[in-house]
PDB file of C-alpha atoms in Angstrom:
ATOM      1  CA  GLY A 805     108.797  81.354 113.582  1.00  0.00           C
ATOM      2  CA  ASN A 806     112.140  81.743 111.414  1.00  0.00           C
ATOM      3  CA  SER A 807     114.905  79.181 111.809  1.00  0.00           C
ATOM      4  CA  VAL A 808     117.531  77.294 110.253  1.00  0.00           C
ATOM      5  CA  THR A 809     118.123  72.973 109.166  1.00  0.00           C
ATOM      6  CA  GLN A 810     121.143  72.026 108.200  1.00  0.00           C
ATOM      7  CA  MET A 811     122.354  68.142 107.897  1.00  0.00           C
ATOM      8  CA  GLU A 812     123.357  66.097 110.773  1.00  0.00           C
ATOM      9  CA  GLY A 813     127.183  65.538 111.723  1.00  0.00           C
ATOM     10  CA  PRO A 814     129.751  64.582 111.615  1.00  0.00           C
ATOM     11  CA  VAL A 815     130.644  64.026 107.849  1.00  0.00           C
ATOM     12  CA  THR A 816     134.205  62.466 107.115  1.00  0.00           C
ATOM     13  CA  LEU A 817     135.813  63.190 104.104  1.00  0.00           C
ATOM     14  CA  SER A 818     139.063  62.264 102.706  1.00  0.00           C
ATOM     15  CA  GLU A 819     141.343  65.217 101.986  1.00  0.00           C
ATOM     16  CA  GLU A 820     140.659  66.304  98.215  1.00  0.00           C
ATOM     17  CA  ALA A 821     137.158  65.290  98.881  1.00  0.00           C
ATOM     18  CA  PHE A 822     133.631  66.997  97.590  1.00  0.00           C
ATOM     19  CA  LEU A 823     132.511  68.661  99.923  1.00  0.00           C
ATOM     20  CA  THR A 824     128.666  70.183 100.929  1.00  0.00           C
ATOM     21  CA  ILE A 825     126.407  70.558 103.467  1.00  0.00           C
ATOM     22  CA  ASN A 826     123.465  71.236 103.694  1.00  0.00           C
ATOM     23  CA  CYS A 827     121.664  73.976 105.558  1.00  0.00           C
ATOM     24  CA  THR A 828     117.396  75.195 104.516  1.00  0.00           C
ATOM     25  CA  TYR A 829     115.900  78.120 106.300  1.00  0.00           C
ATOM     26  CA  THR A 830     112.135  79.220 107.335  1.00  0.00           C
ATOM     27  CA  ALA A 831     111.801  82.907 107.517  1.00  0.00           C
ATOM     28  CA  THR A 832     108.493  85.015 107.133  1.00  0.00           C
ATOM     29  CA  GLY A 833     109.813  87.864 104.520  1.00  0.00           C
ATOM     30  CA  TYR A 834     114.031  87.953 102.960  1.00  0.00           C
ATOM     31  CA  PRO A 835     116.398  87.134 105.116  1.00  0.00           C
ATOM     32  CA  SER A 836     120.315  87.326 105.021  1.00  0.00           C
ATOM     33  CA  LEU A 837     122.365  84.368 105.352  1.00  0.00           C
ATOM     34  CA  PHE A 838     125.584  83.054 106.633  1.00  0.00           C
ATOM     35  CA  TRP A 839     127.721  80.454 107.216  1.00  0.00           C
ATOM     36  CA  TYR A 840     129.897  80.485 110.170  1.00  0.00           C
ATOM     37  CA  VAL A 841     133.386  78.503 111.106  1.00  0.00           C
ATOM     38  CA  GLN A 842     134.550  77.463 114.675  1.00  0.00           C
ATOM     39  CA  TYR A 843     137.431  75.513 114.346  1.00  0.00           C
ATOM     40  CA  PRO A 844     138.719  73.662 117.441  1.00  0.00           C
ATOM     41  CA  GLY A 845     138.779  76.000 120.924  1.00  0.00           C
ATOM     42  CA  GLU A 846     137.788  78.812 118.710  1.00  0.00           C
ATOM     43  CA  GLY A 847     134.686  81.416 118.855  1.00  0.00           C
ATOM     44  CA  LEU A 848     132.759  81.604 115.190  1.00  0.00           C
ATOM     45  CA  GLN A 849     134.162  83.949 112.393  1.00  0.00           C
ATOM     46  CA  LEU A 850     132.433  84.749 109.867  1.00  0.00           C
ATOM     47  CA  LEU A 851     133.170  82.456 106.612  1.00  0.00           C
ATOM     48  CA  LEU A 852     130.608  83.890 104.269  1.00  0.00           C
ATOM     49  CA  LYS A 853     127.882  85.830 103.090  1.00  0.00           C
ATOM     50  CA  ALA A 854     125.073  86.389 100.889  1.00  0.00           C
ATOM     51  CA  THR A 855     122.042  89.169 101.389  1.00  0.00           C
ATOM     52  CA  LYS A 856     119.420  88.413  98.502  1.00  0.00           C
ATOM     53  CA  ALA A 857     118.288  86.151  96.363  1.00  0.00           C
ATOM     54  CA  ASP A 858     120.516  84.237  93.797  1.00  0.00           C
ATOM     55  CA  ASP A 859     124.137  85.943  95.657  1.00  0.00           C
ATOM     56  CA  LYS A 860     126.991  83.641  95.553  1.00  0.00           C
ATOM     57  CA  GLY A 861     128.875  84.304  98.557  1.00  0.00           C
ATOM     58  CA  SER A 862     133.230  82.997  97.838  1.00  0.00           C
ATOM     59  CA  ASN A 863     135.785  82.854 100.345  1.00  0.00           C
ATOM     60  CA  LYS A 864     138.262  80.492 101.100  1.00  0.00           C
ATOM     61  CA  GLY A 865     137.771  77.617  98.664  1.00  0.00           C
ATOM     62  CA  PHE A 866     134.582  77.553  99.681  1.00  0.00           C
ATOM     63  CA  GLU A 867     130.278  78.644  98.209  1.00  0.00           C
ATOM     64  CA  ALA A 868     127.234  78.918  98.880  1.00  0.00           C
ATOM     65  CA  THR A 869     124.233  80.909  96.632  1.00  0.00           C
ATOM     66  CA  TYR A 870     120.546  82.020  97.866  1.00  0.00           C
ATOM     67  CA  ARG A 871     118.256  80.405  96.385  1.00  0.00           C
ATOM     68  CA  LYS A 872     114.930  81.452  96.866  1.00  0.00           C
ATOM     69  CA  GLU A 873     112.901  79.033  94.852  1.00  0.00           C
ATOM     70  CA  THR A 874     113.968  76.363  97.582  1.00  0.00           C
ATOM     71  CA  THR A 875     114.762  78.533 100.355  1.00  0.00           C
ATOM     72  CA  SER A 876     118.526  77.042 100.160  1.00  0.00           C
ATOM     73  CA  PHE A 877     122.118  78.197 101.178  1.00  0.00           C
ATOM     74  CA  HIS A 878     123.806  74.706 101.085  1.00  0.00           C
ATOM     75  CA  LEU A 879     127.265  75.236 101.388  1.00  0.00           C
ATOM     76  CA  GLU A 880     130.205  73.463  98.589  1.00  0.00           C
ATOM     77  CA  LYS A 881     133.807  73.387  98.342  1.00  0.00           C
ATOM     78  CA  GLY A 882     135.584  71.323  94.943  1.00  0.00           C
ATOM     79  CA  SER A 883     138.485  70.553  97.397  1.00  0.00           C
ATOM     80  CA  VAL A 884     138.843  69.749 101.120  1.00  0.00           C
ATOM     81  CA  GLN A 885     141.974  69.443 102.776  1.00  0.00           C
ATOM     82  CA  VAL A 886     142.479  68.391 106.684  1.00  0.00           C
ATOM     83  CA  SER A 887     142.598  72.179 107.709  1.00  0.00           C
ATOM     84  CA  ASP A 888     139.222  72.329 106.753  1.00  0.00           C
ATOM     85  CA  SER A 889     138.510  70.215 109.754  1.00  0.00           C
ATOM     86  CA  ALA A 890     136.074  72.220 111.831  1.00  0.00           C
ATOM     87  CA  VAL A 891     131.499  73.140 112.430  1.00  0.00           C
ATOM     88  CA  TYR A 892     130.470  74.715 110.202  1.00  0.00           C
ATOM     89  CA  PHE A 893     126.955  76.905 111.135  1.00  0.00           C
ATOM     90  CA  CYS A 894     124.196  78.172 108.851  1.00  0.00           C
ATOM     91  CA  ALA A 895     122.610  81.530 109.783  1.00  0.00           C
ATOM     92  CA  LEU A 896     120.067  84.177 109.171  1.00  0.00           C
ATOM     93  CA  SER A 897     119.044  86.824 109.600  1.00  0.00           C
ATOM     94  CA  MET A 898     116.082  89.416 108.662  1.00  0.00           C
ATOM     95  CA  TYR A 899     116.013  93.094 108.163  1.00  0.00           C
ATOM     96  CA  ASN A 900     115.714  95.552 111.219  1.00  0.00           C
ATOM     97  CA  GLN A 901     116.182  93.089 114.082  1.00  0.00           C
ATOM     98  CA  GLY A 902     119.082  94.453 115.456  1.00  0.00           C
ATOM     99  CA  GLY A 903     121.441  92.127 114.508  1.00  0.00           C
ATOM    100  CA  LYS A 904     120.568  88.988 115.663  1.00  0.00           C
ATOM    101  CA  LEU A 905     121.514  85.739 113.744  1.00  0.00           C
ATOM    102  CA  ILE A 906     119.475  82.307 113.955  1.00  0.00           C
ATOM    103  CA  PHE A 907     121.772  79.536 113.777  1.00  0.00           C
ATOM    104  CA  GLY A 908     121.432  75.744 112.556  1.00  0.00           C
ATOM    105  CA  GLN A 909     122.650  73.408 115.060  1.00  0.00           C
ATOM    106  CA  GLY A 910     126.207  73.038 113.567  1.00  0.00           C
ATOM    107  CA  THR A 911     128.036  70.584 111.692  1.00  0.00           C
ATOM    108  CA  GLU A 912     131.129  69.091 112.317  1.00  0.00           C
ATOM    109  CA  LEU A 913     133.099  68.109 109.395  1.00  0.00           C
ATOM    110  CA  SER A 914     136.636  65.887 109.285  1.00  0.00           C
ATOM    111  CA  VAL A 915     138.830  66.025 107.087  1.00  0.00           C
ATOM    112  CA  LYS A 916     141.534  62.923 107.265  1.00  0.00           C
ATOM    113  CA  PRO A 917     144.895  62.538 105.309  1.00  0.00           C
TER     114      PRO A 917
ATOM    115  CA  ASN B 544     143.344  95.191 118.783  1.00  0.00           C
ATOM    116  CA  ALA B 545     141.644  92.486 121.010  1.00  0.00           C
ATOM    117  CA  GLY B 546     138.502  92.010 119.425  1.00  0.00           C
ATOM    118  CA  VAL B 547     135.535  90.645 121.704  1.00  0.00           C
ATOM    119  CA  THR B 548     137.368  89.311 124.781  1.00  0.00           C
ATOM    120  CA  GLN B 549     135.972  87.022 127.406  1.00  0.00           C
ATOM    121  CA  THR B 550     136.433  86.314 130.726  1.00  0.00           C
ATOM    122  CA  PRO B 551     137.121  83.547 132.269  1.00  0.00           C
ATOM    123  CA  LYS B 552     137.755  80.482 130.005  1.00  0.00           C
ATOM    124  CA  PHE B 553     136.984  77.888 132.092  1.00  0.00           C
ATOM    125  CA  ARG B 554     134.783  77.625 135.383  1.00  0.00           C
ATOM    126  CA  ILE B 555     133.400  75.157 137.808  1.00  0.00           C
ATOM    127  CA  LEU B 556     129.445  76.935 139.612  1.00  0.00           C
ATOM    128  CA  LYS B 557     128.001  74.328 142.499  1.00  0.00           C
ATOM    129  CA  ILE B 558     124.415  74.648 142.535  1.00  0.00           C
ATOM    130  CA  GLY B 559     123.127  78.069 143.867  1.00  0.00           C
ATOM    131  CA  GLN B 560     126.030  79.478 142.867  1.00  0.00           C
ATOM    132  CA  SER B 561     126.319  82.812 141.258  1.00  0.00           C
ATOM    133  CA  MET B 562     128.819  84.345 139.126  1.00  0.00           C
ATOM    134  CA  THR B 563     128.814  86.654 135.884  1.00  0.00           C
ATOM    135  CA  LEU B 564     130.727  86.512 132.703  1.00  0.00           C
ATOM    136  CA  GLN B 565     132.603  89.118 131.254  1.00  0.00           C
ATOM    137  CA  CYS B 566     132.938  90.319 127.852  1.00  0.00           C
ATOM    138  CA  ALA B 567     134.421  93.827 126.278  1.00  0.00           C
ATOM    139  CA  GLN B 568     135.036  94.941 122.642  1.00  0.00           C
ATOM    140  CA  ASP B 569     137.610  97.582 121.554  1.00  0.00           C
ATOM    141  CA  MET B 570     135.740  98.289 117.776  1.00  0.00           C
ATOM    142  CA  ASN B 571     133.562 100.275 119.459  1.00  0.00           C
ATOM    143  CA  HIS B 572     131.065  98.446 118.305  1.00  0.00           C
ATOM    144  CA  ASN B 573     126.853  98.977 119.435  1.00  0.00           C
ATOM    145  CA  TYR B 574     125.652  95.945 119.116  1.00  0.00           C
ATOM    146  CA  MET B 575     126.404  93.028 121.805  1.00  0.00           C
ATOM    147  CA  TYR B 576     124.828  89.554 122.307  1.00  0.00           C
ATOM    148  CA  TRP B 577     125.196  86.258 124.366  1.00  0.00           C
ATOM    149  CA  TYR B 578     124.882  83.052 123.105  1.00  0.00           C
ATOM    150  CA  ARG B 579     124.824  79.651 124.795  1.00  0.00           C
ATOM    151  CA  GLN B 580     126.610  76.271 122.853  1.00  0.00           C
ATOM    152  CA  ASP B 581     124.894  72.894 123.782  1.00  0.00           C
ATOM    153  CA  PRO B 582     126.036  70.155 121.790  1.00  0.00           C
ATOM    154  CA  GLY B 583     123.978  69.002 119.070  1.00  0.00           C
ATOM    155  CA  MET B 584     122.245  72.335 119.434  1.00  0.00           C
ATOM    156  CA  GLY B 585     123.358  75.549 118.124  1.00  0.00           C
ATOM    157  CA  LEU B 586     123.358  78.811 118.941  1.00  0.00           C
ATOM    158  CA  LYS B 587     120.709  79.816 121.439  1.00  0.00           C
ATOM    159  CA  LEU B 588     120.466  83.924 121.807  1.00  0.00           C
ATOM    160  CA  ILE B 589     120.313  84.639 126.023  1.00  0.00           C
ATOM    161  CA  TYR B 590     120.388  88.405 126.000  1.00  0.00           C
ATOM    162  CA  TYR B 591     121.310  91.654 123.534  1.00  0.00           C
ATOM    163  CA  SER B 592     121.997  95.049 124.004  1.00  0.00           C
ATOM    164  CA  VAL B 593     121.367  97.691 121.199  1.00  0.00           C
ATOM    165  CA  GLY B 594     123.619 100.761 122.683  1.00  0.00           C
ATOM    166  CA  ALA B 595     124.706 101.678 126.295  1.00  0.00           C
ATOM    167  CA  GLY B 596     121.717 100.939 129.059  1.00  0.00           C
ATOM    168  CA  ILE B 597     119.956  99.072 126.457  1.00  0.00           C
ATOM    169  CA  THR B 598     118.946  95.529 126.812  1.00  0.00           C
ATOM    170  CA  ASP B 599     116.590  92.706 125.709  1.00  0.00           C
ATOM    171  CA  LYS B 600     115.799  89.549 125.622  1.00  0.00           C
ATOM    172  CA  GLY B 601     116.473  86.320 123.372  1.00  0.00           C
ATOM    173  CA  GLU B 602     114.997  83.752 123.003  1.00  0.00           C
ATOM    174  CA  VAL B 603     116.424  81.632 126.396  1.00  0.00           C
ATOM    175  CA  PRO B 604     117.084  84.393 129.087  1.00  0.00           C
ATOM    176  CA  ASN B 605     115.269  82.609 132.151  1.00  0.00           C
ATOM    177  CA  GLY B 606     118.145  81.913 134.808  1.00  0.00           C
ATOM    178  CA  TYR B 607     120.703  85.066 133.276  1.00  0.00           C
ATOM    179  CA  ASN B 608     120.348  88.608 133.511  1.00  0.00           C
ATOM    180  CA  VAL B 609     122.744  91.261 131.914  1.00  0.00           C
ATOM    181  CA  SER B 610     123.787  95.259 131.476  1.00  0.00           C
ATOM    182  CA  ARG B 611     125.270  97.750 129.684  1.00  0.00           C
ATOM    183  CA  SER B 612     126.387 100.827 130.928  1.00  0.00           C
ATOM    184  CA  THR B 613     129.039 100.990 129.223  1.00  0.00           C
ATOM    185  CA  THR B 614     129.431 101.162 125.283  1.00  0.00           C
ATOM    186  CA  GLU B 615     132.046  98.404 125.370  1.00  0.00           C
ATOM    187  CA  ASP B 616     131.046  96.781 128.116  1.00  0.00           C
ATOM    188  CA  PHE B 617     128.318  93.641 128.092  1.00  0.00           C
ATOM    189  CA  PRO B 618     128.732  90.841 131.534  1.00  0.00           C
ATOM    190  CA  LEU B 619     126.283  88.495 132.213  1.00  0.00           C
ATOM    191  CA  ARG B 620     124.826  86.916 135.271  1.00  0.00           C
ATOM    192  CA  LEU B 621     123.700  83.418 136.281  1.00  0.00           C
ATOM    193  CA  GLU B 622     121.982  83.774 139.442  1.00  0.00           C
ATOM    194  CA  LEU B 623     121.350  80.398 141.819  1.00  0.00           C
ATOM    195  CA  ALA B 624     123.340  78.646 139.213  1.00  0.00           C
ATOM    196  CA  ALA B 625     121.628  75.459 137.892  1.00  0.00           C
ATOM    197  CA  PRO B 626     122.929  72.052 136.026  1.00  0.00           C
ATOM    198  CA  SER B 627     120.661  73.254 133.030  1.00  0.00           C
ATOM    199  CA  GLN B 628     123.249  76.148 132.042  1.00  0.00           C
ATOM    200  CA  THR B 629     125.981  73.921 131.543  1.00  0.00           C
ATOM    201  CA  SER B 630     127.075  75.143 128.829  1.00  0.00           C
ATOM    202  CA  VAL B 631     129.919  77.209 126.965  1.00  0.00           C
ATOM    203  CA  TYR B 632     128.372  80.648 126.182  1.00  0.00           C
ATOM    204  CA  PHE B 633     130.081  82.422 123.337  1.00  0.00           C
ATOM    205  CA  CYS B 634     129.777  87.053 123.435  1.00  0.00           C
ATOM    206  CA  ALA B 635     129.159  88.720 120.411  1.00  0.00           C
ATOM    207  CA  SER B 636     129.463  92.220 119.051  1.00  0.00           C
ATOM    208  CA  SER B 637     129.028  94.265 115.310  1.00  0.00           C
ATOM    209  CA  TYR B 638     128.627  97.439 114.242  1.00  0.00           C
ATOM    210  CA  GLU B 639     124.739  97.751 113.031  1.00  0.00           C
ATOM    211  CA  GLY B 640     122.573  96.187 113.288  1.00  0.00           C
ATOM    212  CA  SER B 641     121.195  95.171 110.234  1.00  0.00           C
ATOM    213  CA  GLY B 642     120.711  91.913 108.390  1.00  0.00           C
ATOM    214  CA  ALA B 643     123.195  92.327 106.566  1.00  0.00           C
ATOM    215  CA  ASN B 644     125.731  92.935 109.477  1.00  0.00           C
ATOM    216  CA  VAL B 645     128.453  90.154 110.745  1.00  0.00           C
ATOM    217  CA  LEU B 646     129.408  89.839 114.291  1.00  0.00           C
ATOM    218  CA  THR B 647     132.915  89.673 115.450  1.00  0.00           C
ATOM    219  CA  PHE B 648     132.788  86.726 118.445  1.00  0.00           C
ATOM    220  CA  GLY B 649     135.250  86.251 121.365  1.00  0.00           C
ATOM    221  CA  ALA B 650     136.690  82.697 121.949  1.00  0.00           C
ATOM    222  CA  GLY B 651     133.978  81.456 124.547  1.00  0.00           C
ATOM    223  CA  SER B 652     133.311  80.241 128.202  1.00  0.00           C
ATOM    224  CA  ARG B 653     133.233  77.209 129.025  1.00  0.00           C
ATOM    225  CA  LEU B 654     130.717  76.908 132.314  1.00  0.00           C
ATOM    226  CA  THR B 655     130.289  73.951 134.647  1.00  0.00           C
ATOM    227  CA  VAL B 656     127.792  73.486 137.457  1.00  0.00           C
ATOM    228  CA  LEU B 657     127.704  71.003 139.463  1.00  0.00           C
TER     229      LEU B 657
END
């Protein structure tokens, strides 16, 4: 079946460090890929998405590129801030499947001043 | 514009009790979803609905029931609560169900079964 695998957390970084959170997927077909973020005590919200191979999603300094050849959608940010501390979820959705999202297990990021 | 509203935010249940988690959206979204979030496990889909009167099972439906009598509301019912249902529950909605649609999530309902 379709699935998403993320690197395990927690990830602890100092402010202004470079961030990479790895995400790989398994899917029969061509999914859309998403990164959602969950700040403490809140629900999930969309961070960025890409709907086809080689697309790059970007938002708030975060980027991720849809790589079909490596079935990956790694999240990157050049310089993290304390306010980026959150749990990050990679997810996929298949066309004509009712919009259901399949999530990875989430990666907790903690940024220290 | 409230978005997706979930109630209650917190609840403690005894084993065998029943309760309903409420979810309402005011965005005229057709699609609605219930997920549960367990530590280190990501989110798992319990039930979803593609419109009023239509519901379908997700990955982990056992022990739960849903109904969708209106576009706005999508309550989740727990019958005979068990400790395995201790979790954080999220309701979400989207306007359409293509692969590229974005879900709007509620703030969550934390349920503990003792």
